[in-house]
Tab-separated table of C-alpha atoms and ligand atoms in Angstrom:
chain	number	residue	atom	x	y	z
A	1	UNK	CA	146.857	52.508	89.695
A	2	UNK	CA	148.173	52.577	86.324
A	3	UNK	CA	149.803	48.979	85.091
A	4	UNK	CA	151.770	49.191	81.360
A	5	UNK	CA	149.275	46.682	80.218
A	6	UNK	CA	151.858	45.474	77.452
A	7	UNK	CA	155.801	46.377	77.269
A	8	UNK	CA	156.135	48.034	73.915
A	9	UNK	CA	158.533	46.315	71.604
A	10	UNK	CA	160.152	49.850	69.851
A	11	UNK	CA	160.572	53.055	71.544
A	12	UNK	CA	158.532	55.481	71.131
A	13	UNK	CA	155.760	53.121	70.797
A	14	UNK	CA	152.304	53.854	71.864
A	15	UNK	CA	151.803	53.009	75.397
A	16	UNK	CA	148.640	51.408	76.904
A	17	UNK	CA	147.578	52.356	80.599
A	18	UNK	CA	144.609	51.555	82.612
A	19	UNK	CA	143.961	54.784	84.500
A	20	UNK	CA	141.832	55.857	87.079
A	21	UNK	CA	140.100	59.521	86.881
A	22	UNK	CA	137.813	60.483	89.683
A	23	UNK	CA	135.543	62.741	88.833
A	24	UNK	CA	133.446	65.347	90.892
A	25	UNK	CA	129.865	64.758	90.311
A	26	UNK	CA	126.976	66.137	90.738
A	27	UNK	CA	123.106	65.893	89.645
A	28	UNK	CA	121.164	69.191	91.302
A	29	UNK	CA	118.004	67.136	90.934
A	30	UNK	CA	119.517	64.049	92.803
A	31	UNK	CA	122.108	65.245	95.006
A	32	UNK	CA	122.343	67.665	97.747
A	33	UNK	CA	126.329	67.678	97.449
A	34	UNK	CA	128.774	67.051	95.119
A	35	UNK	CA	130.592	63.557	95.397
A	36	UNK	CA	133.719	61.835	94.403
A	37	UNK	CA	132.963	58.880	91.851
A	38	UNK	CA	136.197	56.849	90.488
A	39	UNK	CA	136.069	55.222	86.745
A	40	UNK	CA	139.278	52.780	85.758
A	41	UNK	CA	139.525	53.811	81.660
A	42	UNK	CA	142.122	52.034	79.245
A	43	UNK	CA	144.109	55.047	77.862
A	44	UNK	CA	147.103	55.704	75.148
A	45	UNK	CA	149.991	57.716	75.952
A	46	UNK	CA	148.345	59.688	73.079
A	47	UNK	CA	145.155	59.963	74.750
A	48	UNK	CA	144.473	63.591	76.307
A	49	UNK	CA	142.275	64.072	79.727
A	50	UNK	CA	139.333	64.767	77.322
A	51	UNK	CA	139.211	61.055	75.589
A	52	UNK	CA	139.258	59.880	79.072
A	53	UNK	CA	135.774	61.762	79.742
A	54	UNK	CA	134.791	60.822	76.332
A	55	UNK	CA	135.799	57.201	77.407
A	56	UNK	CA	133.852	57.389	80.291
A	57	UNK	CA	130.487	58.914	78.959
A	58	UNK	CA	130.363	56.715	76.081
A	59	UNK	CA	131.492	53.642	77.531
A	60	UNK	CA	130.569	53.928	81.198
A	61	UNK	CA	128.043	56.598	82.759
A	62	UNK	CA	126.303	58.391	79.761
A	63	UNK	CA	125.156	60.743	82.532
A	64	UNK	CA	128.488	62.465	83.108
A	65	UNK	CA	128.078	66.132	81.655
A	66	UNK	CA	131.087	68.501	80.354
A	67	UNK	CA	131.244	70.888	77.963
A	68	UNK	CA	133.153	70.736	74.859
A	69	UNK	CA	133.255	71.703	71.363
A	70	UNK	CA	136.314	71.819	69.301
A	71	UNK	CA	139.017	69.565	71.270
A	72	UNK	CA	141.447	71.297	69.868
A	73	UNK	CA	142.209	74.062	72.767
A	74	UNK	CA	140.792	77.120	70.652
A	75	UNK	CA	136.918	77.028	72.205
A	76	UNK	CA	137.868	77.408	75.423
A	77	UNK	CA	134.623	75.686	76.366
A	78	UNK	CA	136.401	72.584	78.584
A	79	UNK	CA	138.204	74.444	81.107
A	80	UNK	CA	138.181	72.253	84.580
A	81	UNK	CA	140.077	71.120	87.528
A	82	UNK	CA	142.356	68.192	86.349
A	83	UNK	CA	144.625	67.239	90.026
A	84	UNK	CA	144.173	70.703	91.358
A	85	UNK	CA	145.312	73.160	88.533
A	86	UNK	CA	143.063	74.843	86.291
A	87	UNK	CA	142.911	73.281	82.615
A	88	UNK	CA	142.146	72.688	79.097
A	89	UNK	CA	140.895	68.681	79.344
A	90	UNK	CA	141.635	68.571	75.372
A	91	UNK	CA	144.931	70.464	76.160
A	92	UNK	CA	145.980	68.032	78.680
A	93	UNK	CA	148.157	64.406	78.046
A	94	UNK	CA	147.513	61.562	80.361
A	95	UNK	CA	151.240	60.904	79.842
A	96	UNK	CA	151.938	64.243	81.767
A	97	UNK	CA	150.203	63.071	84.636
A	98	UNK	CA	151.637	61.051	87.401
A	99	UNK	CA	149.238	58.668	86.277
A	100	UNK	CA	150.427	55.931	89.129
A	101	UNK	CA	147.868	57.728	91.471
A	102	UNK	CA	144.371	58.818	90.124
A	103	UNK	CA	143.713	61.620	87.794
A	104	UNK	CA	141.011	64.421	90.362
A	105	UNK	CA	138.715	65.935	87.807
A	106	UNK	CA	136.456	68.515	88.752
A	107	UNK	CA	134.251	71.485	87.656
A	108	UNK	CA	136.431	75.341	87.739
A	109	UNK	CA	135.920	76.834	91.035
A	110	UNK	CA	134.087	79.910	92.209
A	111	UNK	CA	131.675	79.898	89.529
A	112	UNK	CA	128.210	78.429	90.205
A	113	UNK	CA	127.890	74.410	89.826
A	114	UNK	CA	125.160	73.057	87.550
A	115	UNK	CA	126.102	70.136	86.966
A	116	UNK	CA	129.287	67.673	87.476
A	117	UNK	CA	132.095	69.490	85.461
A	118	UNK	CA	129.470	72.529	83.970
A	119	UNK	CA	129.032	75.628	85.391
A	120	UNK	CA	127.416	78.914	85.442
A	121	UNK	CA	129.574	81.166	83.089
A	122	UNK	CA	126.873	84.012	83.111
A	123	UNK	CA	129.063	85.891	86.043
A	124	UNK	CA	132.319	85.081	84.218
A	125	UNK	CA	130.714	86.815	80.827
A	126	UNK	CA	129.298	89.288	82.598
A	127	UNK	CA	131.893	91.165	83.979
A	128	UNK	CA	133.664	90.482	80.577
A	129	UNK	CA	130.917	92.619	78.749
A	130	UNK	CA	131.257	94.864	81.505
A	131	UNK	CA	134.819	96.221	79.936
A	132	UNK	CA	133.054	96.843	76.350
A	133	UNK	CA	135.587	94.311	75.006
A	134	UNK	CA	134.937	95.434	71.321
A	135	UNK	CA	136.831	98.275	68.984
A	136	UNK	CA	135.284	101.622	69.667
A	137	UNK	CA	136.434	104.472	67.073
A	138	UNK	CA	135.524	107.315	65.861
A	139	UNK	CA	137.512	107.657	62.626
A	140	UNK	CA	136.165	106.860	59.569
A	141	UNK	CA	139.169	105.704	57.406
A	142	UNK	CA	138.996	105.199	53.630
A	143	UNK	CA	140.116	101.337	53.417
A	144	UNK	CA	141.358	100.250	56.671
A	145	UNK	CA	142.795	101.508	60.249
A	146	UNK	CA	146.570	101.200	59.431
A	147	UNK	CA	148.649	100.255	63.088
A	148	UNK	CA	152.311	99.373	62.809
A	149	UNK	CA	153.608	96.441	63.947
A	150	UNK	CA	155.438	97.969	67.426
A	151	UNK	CA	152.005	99.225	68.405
A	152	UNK	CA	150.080	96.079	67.532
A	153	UNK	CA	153.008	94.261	69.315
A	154	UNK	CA	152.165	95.818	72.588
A	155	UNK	CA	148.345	93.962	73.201
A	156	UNK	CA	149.541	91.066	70.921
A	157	UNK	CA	149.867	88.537	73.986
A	158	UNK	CA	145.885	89.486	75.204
A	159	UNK	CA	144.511	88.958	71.618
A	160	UNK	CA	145.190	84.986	72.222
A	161	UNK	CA	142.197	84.502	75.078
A	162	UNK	CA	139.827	81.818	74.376
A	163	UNK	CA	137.468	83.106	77.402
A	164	UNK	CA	138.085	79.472	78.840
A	165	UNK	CA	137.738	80.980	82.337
A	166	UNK	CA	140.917	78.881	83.331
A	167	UNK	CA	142.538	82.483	84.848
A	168	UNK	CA	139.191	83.756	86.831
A	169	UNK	CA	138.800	80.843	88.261
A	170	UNK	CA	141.683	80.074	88.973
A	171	UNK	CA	142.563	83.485	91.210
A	172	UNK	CA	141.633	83.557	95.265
A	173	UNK	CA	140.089	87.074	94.930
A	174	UNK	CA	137.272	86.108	92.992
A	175	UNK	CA	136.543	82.673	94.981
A	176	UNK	CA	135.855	84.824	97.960
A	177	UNK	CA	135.028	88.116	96.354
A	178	UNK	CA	132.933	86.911	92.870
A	179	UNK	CA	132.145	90.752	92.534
A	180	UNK	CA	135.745	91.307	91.198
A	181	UNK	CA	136.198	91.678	87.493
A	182	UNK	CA	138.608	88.773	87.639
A	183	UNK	CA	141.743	88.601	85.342
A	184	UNK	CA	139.881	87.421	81.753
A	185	UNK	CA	137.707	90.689	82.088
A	186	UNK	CA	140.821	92.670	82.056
A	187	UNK	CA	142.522	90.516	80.112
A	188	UNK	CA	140.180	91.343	77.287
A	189	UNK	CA	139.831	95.353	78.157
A	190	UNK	CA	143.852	95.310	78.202
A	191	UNK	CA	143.365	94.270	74.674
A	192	UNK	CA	141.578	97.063	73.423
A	193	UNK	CA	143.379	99.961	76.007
A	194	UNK	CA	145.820	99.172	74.199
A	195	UNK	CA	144.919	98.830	70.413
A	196	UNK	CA	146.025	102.306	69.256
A	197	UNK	CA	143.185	102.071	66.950
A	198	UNK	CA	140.326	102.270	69.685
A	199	UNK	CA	138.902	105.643	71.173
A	200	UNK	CA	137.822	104.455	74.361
A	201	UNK	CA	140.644	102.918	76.592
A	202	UNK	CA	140.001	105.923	79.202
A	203	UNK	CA	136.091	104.508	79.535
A	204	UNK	CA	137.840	100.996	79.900
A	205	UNK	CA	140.618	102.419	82.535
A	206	UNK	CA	137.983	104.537	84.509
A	207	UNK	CA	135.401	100.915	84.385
A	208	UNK	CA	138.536	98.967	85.690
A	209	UNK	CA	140.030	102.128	88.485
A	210	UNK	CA	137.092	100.322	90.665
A	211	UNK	CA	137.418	99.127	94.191
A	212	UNK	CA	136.632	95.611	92.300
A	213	UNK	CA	138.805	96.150	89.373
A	214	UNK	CA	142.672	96.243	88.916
A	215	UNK	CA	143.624	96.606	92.780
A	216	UNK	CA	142.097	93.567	93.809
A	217	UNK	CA	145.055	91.612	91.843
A	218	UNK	CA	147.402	90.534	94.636
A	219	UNK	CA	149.758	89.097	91.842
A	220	UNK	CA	149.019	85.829	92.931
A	221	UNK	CA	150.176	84.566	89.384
A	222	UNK	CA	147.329	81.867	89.399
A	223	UNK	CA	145.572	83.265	86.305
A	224	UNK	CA	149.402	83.369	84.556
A	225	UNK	CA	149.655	79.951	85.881
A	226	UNK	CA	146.282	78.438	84.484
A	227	UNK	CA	146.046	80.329	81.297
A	228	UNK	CA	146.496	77.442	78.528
A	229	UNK	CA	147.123	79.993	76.049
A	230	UNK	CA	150.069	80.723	77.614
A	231	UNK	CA	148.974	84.676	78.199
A	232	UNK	CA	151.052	86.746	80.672
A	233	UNK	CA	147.923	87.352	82.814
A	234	UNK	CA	149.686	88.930	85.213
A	235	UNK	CA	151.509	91.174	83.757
A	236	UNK	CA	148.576	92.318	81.883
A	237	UNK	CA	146.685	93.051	84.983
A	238	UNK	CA	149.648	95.204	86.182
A	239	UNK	CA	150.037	97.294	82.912
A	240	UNK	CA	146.953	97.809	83.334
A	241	UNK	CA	147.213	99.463	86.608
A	242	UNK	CA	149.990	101.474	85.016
A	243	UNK	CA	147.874	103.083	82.616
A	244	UNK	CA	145.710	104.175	85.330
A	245	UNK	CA	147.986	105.786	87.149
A	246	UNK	CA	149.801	107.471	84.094
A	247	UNK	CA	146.284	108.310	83.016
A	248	UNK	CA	146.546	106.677	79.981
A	249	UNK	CA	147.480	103.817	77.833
B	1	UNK	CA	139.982	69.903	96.773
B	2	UNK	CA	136.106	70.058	97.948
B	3	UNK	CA	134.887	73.869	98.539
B	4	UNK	CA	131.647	73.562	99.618
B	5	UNK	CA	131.592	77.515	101.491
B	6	UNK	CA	128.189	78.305	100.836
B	7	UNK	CA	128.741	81.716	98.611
B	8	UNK	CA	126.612	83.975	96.860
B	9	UNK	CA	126.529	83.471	92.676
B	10	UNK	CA	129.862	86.053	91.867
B	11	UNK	CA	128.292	89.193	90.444
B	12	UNK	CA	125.056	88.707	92.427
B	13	UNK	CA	123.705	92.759	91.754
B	14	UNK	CA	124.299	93.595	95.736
B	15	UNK	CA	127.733	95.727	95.595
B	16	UNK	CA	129.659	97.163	92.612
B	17	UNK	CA	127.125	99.849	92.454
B	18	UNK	CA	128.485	102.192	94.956
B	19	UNK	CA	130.958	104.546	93.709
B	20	UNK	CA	132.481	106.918	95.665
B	21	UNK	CA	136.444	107.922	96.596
B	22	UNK	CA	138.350	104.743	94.752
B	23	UNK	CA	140.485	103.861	98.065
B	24	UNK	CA	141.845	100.992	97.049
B	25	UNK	CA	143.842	102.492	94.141
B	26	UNK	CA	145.478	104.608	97.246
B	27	UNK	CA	145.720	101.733	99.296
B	28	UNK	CA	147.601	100.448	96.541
B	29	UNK	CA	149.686	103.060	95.952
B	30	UNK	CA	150.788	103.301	99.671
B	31	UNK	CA	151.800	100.340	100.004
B	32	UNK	CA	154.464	100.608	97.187
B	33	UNK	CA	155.664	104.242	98.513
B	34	UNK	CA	155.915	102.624	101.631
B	35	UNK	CA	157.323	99.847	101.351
B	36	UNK	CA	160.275	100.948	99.079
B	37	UNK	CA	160.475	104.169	102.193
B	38	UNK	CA	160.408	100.863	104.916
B	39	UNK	CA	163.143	99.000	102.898
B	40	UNK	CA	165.101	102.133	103.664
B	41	UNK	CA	164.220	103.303	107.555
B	42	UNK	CA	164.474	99.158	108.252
B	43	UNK	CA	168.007	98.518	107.088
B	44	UNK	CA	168.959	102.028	108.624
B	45	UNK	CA	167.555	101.249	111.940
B	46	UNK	CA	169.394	97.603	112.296
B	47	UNK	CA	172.266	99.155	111.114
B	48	UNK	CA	172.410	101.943	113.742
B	49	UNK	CA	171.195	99.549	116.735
B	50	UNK	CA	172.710	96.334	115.596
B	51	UNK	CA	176.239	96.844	113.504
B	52	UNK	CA	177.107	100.175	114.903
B	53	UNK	CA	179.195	100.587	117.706
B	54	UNK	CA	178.912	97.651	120.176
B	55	UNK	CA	176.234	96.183	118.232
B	56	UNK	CA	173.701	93.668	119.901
B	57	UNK	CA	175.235	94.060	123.400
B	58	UNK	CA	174.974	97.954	122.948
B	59	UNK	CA	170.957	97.916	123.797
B	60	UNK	CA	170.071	98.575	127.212
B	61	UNK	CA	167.489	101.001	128.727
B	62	UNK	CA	170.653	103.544	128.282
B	63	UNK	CA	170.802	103.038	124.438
B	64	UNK	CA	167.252	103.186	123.710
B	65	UNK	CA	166.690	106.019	126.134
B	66	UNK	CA	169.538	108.190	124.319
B	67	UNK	CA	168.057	107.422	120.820
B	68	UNK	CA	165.008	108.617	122.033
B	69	UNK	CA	166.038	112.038	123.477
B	70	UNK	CA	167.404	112.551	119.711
B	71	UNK	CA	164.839	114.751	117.436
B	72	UNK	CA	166.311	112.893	114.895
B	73	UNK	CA	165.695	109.480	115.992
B	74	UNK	CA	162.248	110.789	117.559
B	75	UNK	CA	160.946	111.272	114.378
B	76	UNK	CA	162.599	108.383	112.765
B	77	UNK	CA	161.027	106.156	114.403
B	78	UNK	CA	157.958	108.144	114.135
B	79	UNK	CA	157.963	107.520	110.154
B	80	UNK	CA	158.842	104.128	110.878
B	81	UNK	CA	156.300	103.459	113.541
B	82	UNK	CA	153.231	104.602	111.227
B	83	UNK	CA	154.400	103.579	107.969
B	84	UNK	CA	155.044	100.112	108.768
B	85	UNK	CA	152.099	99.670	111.360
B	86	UNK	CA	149.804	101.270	108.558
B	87	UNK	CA	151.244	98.922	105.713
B	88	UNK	CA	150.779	95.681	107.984
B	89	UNK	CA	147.372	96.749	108.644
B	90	UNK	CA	146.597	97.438	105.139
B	91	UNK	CA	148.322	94.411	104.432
B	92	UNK	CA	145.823	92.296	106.934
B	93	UNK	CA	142.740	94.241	105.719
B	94	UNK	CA	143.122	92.995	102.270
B	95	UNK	CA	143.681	89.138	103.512
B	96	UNK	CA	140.127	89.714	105.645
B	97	UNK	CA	138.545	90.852	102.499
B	98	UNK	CA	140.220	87.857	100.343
B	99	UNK	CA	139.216	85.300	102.749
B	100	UNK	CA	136.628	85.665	104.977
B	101	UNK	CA	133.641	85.306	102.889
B	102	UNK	CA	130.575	86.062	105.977
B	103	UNK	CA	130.397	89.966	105.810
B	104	UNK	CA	129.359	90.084	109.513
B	105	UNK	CA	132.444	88.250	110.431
B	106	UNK	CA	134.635	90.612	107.964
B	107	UNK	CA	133.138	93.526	110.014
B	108	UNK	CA	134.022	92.006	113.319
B	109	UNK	CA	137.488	91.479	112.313
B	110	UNK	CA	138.161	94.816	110.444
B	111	UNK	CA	136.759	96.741	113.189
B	112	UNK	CA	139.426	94.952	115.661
B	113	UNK	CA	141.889	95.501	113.217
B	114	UNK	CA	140.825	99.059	112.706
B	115	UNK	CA	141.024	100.037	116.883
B	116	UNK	CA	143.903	98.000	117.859
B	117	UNK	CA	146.385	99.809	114.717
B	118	UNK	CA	145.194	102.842	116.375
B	119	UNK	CA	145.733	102.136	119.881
B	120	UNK	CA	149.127	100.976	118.664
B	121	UNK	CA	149.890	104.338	116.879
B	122	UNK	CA	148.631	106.730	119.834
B	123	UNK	CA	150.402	104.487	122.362
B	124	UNK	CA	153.638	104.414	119.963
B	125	UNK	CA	153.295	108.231	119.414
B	126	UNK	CA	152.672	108.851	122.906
B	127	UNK	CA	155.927	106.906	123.876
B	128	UNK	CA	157.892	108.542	121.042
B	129	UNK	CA	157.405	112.226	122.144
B	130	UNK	CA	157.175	111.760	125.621
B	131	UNK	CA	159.535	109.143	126.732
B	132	UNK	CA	161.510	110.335	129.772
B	133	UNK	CA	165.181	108.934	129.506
B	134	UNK	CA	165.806	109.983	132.721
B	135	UNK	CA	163.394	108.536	135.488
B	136	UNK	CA	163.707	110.184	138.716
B	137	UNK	CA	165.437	108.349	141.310
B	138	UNK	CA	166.565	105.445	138.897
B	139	UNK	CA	170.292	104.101	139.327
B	140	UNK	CA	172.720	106.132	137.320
B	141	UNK	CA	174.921	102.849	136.337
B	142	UNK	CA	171.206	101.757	134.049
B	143	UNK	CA	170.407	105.349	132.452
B	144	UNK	CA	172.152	107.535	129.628
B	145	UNK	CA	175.105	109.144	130.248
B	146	UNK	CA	173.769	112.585	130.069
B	147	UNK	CA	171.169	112.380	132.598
B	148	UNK	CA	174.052	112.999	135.372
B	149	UNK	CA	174.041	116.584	134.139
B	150	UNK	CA	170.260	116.478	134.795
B	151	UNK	CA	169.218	114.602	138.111
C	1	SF4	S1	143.384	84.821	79.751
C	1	SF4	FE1	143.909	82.655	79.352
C	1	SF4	S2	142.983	81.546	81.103
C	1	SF4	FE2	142.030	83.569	81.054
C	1	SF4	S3	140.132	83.266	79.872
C	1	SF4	FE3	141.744	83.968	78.430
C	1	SF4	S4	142.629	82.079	77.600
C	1	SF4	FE4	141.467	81.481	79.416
C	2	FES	S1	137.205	71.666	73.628
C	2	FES	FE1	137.604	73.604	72.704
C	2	FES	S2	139.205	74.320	73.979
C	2	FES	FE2	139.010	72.293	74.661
């Protein structure tokens, strides 16, 4: 679908595309089922997935919803579907696409639709409060809780979540199973099991030794997969399980 | 790329209240202690039946009958019998629960899965410990060598 609308004259020059994004929409108060609607949007090989939603609702269709905030892939609020994989729309270059065919956009899966790419995050928060994902302890220090840098090293990667919700809906156990804590919920309580500075990581371990916590993970490596902060999801989840079975962190 | 499986919001209050003995973090468990012990009885059963001696062309009524007059073999095959059938079953349990999202269905097929792993196991068992290498009457030429002494 895409046609180099002009052959650039230097290399490295910025390309223009026409490129076709078909988005999944969806109006609760109009339609009984989601649909497929295509838009044809002039992009640069600058341009990331977001601009072309921009491009659409400002240009096009002002009644195309999405979330966003900072477009800078630290909110975390524009996870979606972009051809099938879970991401970041202001993360994601048009250039990286195969953008010969269409670019599928759609809302994150397994979490209730409300409206085209928006959906109902309440589950996805709630199992993350569920973990108590804030420092618990008892010590009372004079200036400040003093951790060395091997033990801050060992949560370091799980401090980088953005809560984007890529991960959890992203994983097969909690499409079918939406009681599981999914992998950002213990994403976040591997974060503080592991802060040698926090009292509590046997409340967290005993919350997450559930028949919907940890052992739900079939290390499908979808969460790894989809996380755009590059967090080994995975292999969170599994030290996790670890520490449960050791009995502690 | 549609999904369109009418589900119930995720986190809906209906389970995750129930507490009880936390199975799956046995269930777990097994399957790793299992399936490092099936690694183990696997290789060491094609070995014995399919390297040793004459391998493939060794297996006949004969062959199988004189492993299983063997204690030794009786039992491991036993071990390998239940652990594996257990671990598959386990295994298929948790792709019911994964994928079938109707909880009427998930009982149907669970409860299938449930009786025919233990048919399997008493039948195995049964055929384990009481498998009679020497049928009367049967032509000495098919049975094991020691049943000569015997009929
Ligand atoms: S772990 Fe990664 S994918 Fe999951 S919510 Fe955090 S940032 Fe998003
Ligand atoms: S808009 Fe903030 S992460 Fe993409």
């Amino acid at each position: 679908m895409a046609t180099a609308t002009e052959t650039p004259a230097e290399v490295g020059a910025i390309q223009e595309f026409t490129v076709t994004v078909i988005i999944r929409r969806f109006d609760p108060e109009k339609d009984a089922e989601p649909y497929w609607q295509d838009f044809d949007v002039q992009m640069y090989s600058t341009d990331r997935v977001l601009d072309a939603l921009h491009k659409v609702k400002w240009d096009q269709d002002g009644t195309l919803s999405f979330r966003r905030s900072c477009a800078h892939g630290i909110c975390g609020s524009d996870a979606m579907r972009i051809n099938g994989r879970n991401r970041l729309a202001c993360k994601t270059l048009i250039k990286d696409l195969d953008i010969t065919k269409p670019i599928y956009i759609e809302a994150i899966k397994g979490l209730p639709l409300e409206k085209d790419l928006i959906v109902d995050m309440e589950p996805f928060f709630a199992s993350y409060r569920q973990v108590q994902p804030f420092l618990q302890s008892s010590s009372k220090p004079e200036k400040e809780r003093i951790q060395s840098i091997e033990e801050r090293a060992r949560f370091d990667d799980t401090t980088k979540c953005i809560l984007c919700a890529a991960c959890t809906s992203s994983c097969p156990v909690f499409w079918t199973d939406g009681q599981y804590f999914g992998p950002a919920a213990i994403v976040n309580a591997h974060r503080f099991i592991f802060d040698s500075r926090d009292d509590q990581a046997q409340v967290r371990l005993d919350i997450l030794n559930d028949k919907e916590g940890v052992w739900r993970c079939r290390t499908t490596f979808n969460c790894s997969e989809a996380c755009p902060r590059g967090i080994e999801v995975t292999k969170a989840i599994a030290e996790v399980k670890q520490a449960i079975l050791r009995g502690k962190p | 790329m549609t999904s369109n499986i009418a589900l119930d919001a995720p986190r809906s209050p209906s389970a995750r209240t129930k507490r009880g003995v936390n199975w799956e973090k046995w269930g777990w468990i097994y399957m790793r202690v299992s399936g490092v012990a099936l690694v183990a009885l696997i290789f060491g059963h094609l070995f014995v039946n399919l390297f040793l001696g004459d391998g493939v062309s060794q297996i006949d009524f004969a062959f199988v009958a004189g492993k299983l007059s063997d204690p030794f073999w009786q039992w491991y095959d036993f071990f390998l019998l239940w652990l594996a059938l257990i671990h598959g079953t386990n295994g298929m349990r948790t792709i019911i629960n994964d994928y079938v999202a109707t909880a009427s269905v998930r009982r149907i097929l669970q409860g299938a899965l449930l009786s025919s792993t233990v048919v399997l196991l008493v039948l195995g068992t049964l055929v384990i410990f009481t498998f009679d290498p020497c049928p009367a009457g049967a032509d000495p030429e098919l049975v094991a060598s020691f049943c000569a002494d015997i009929l």
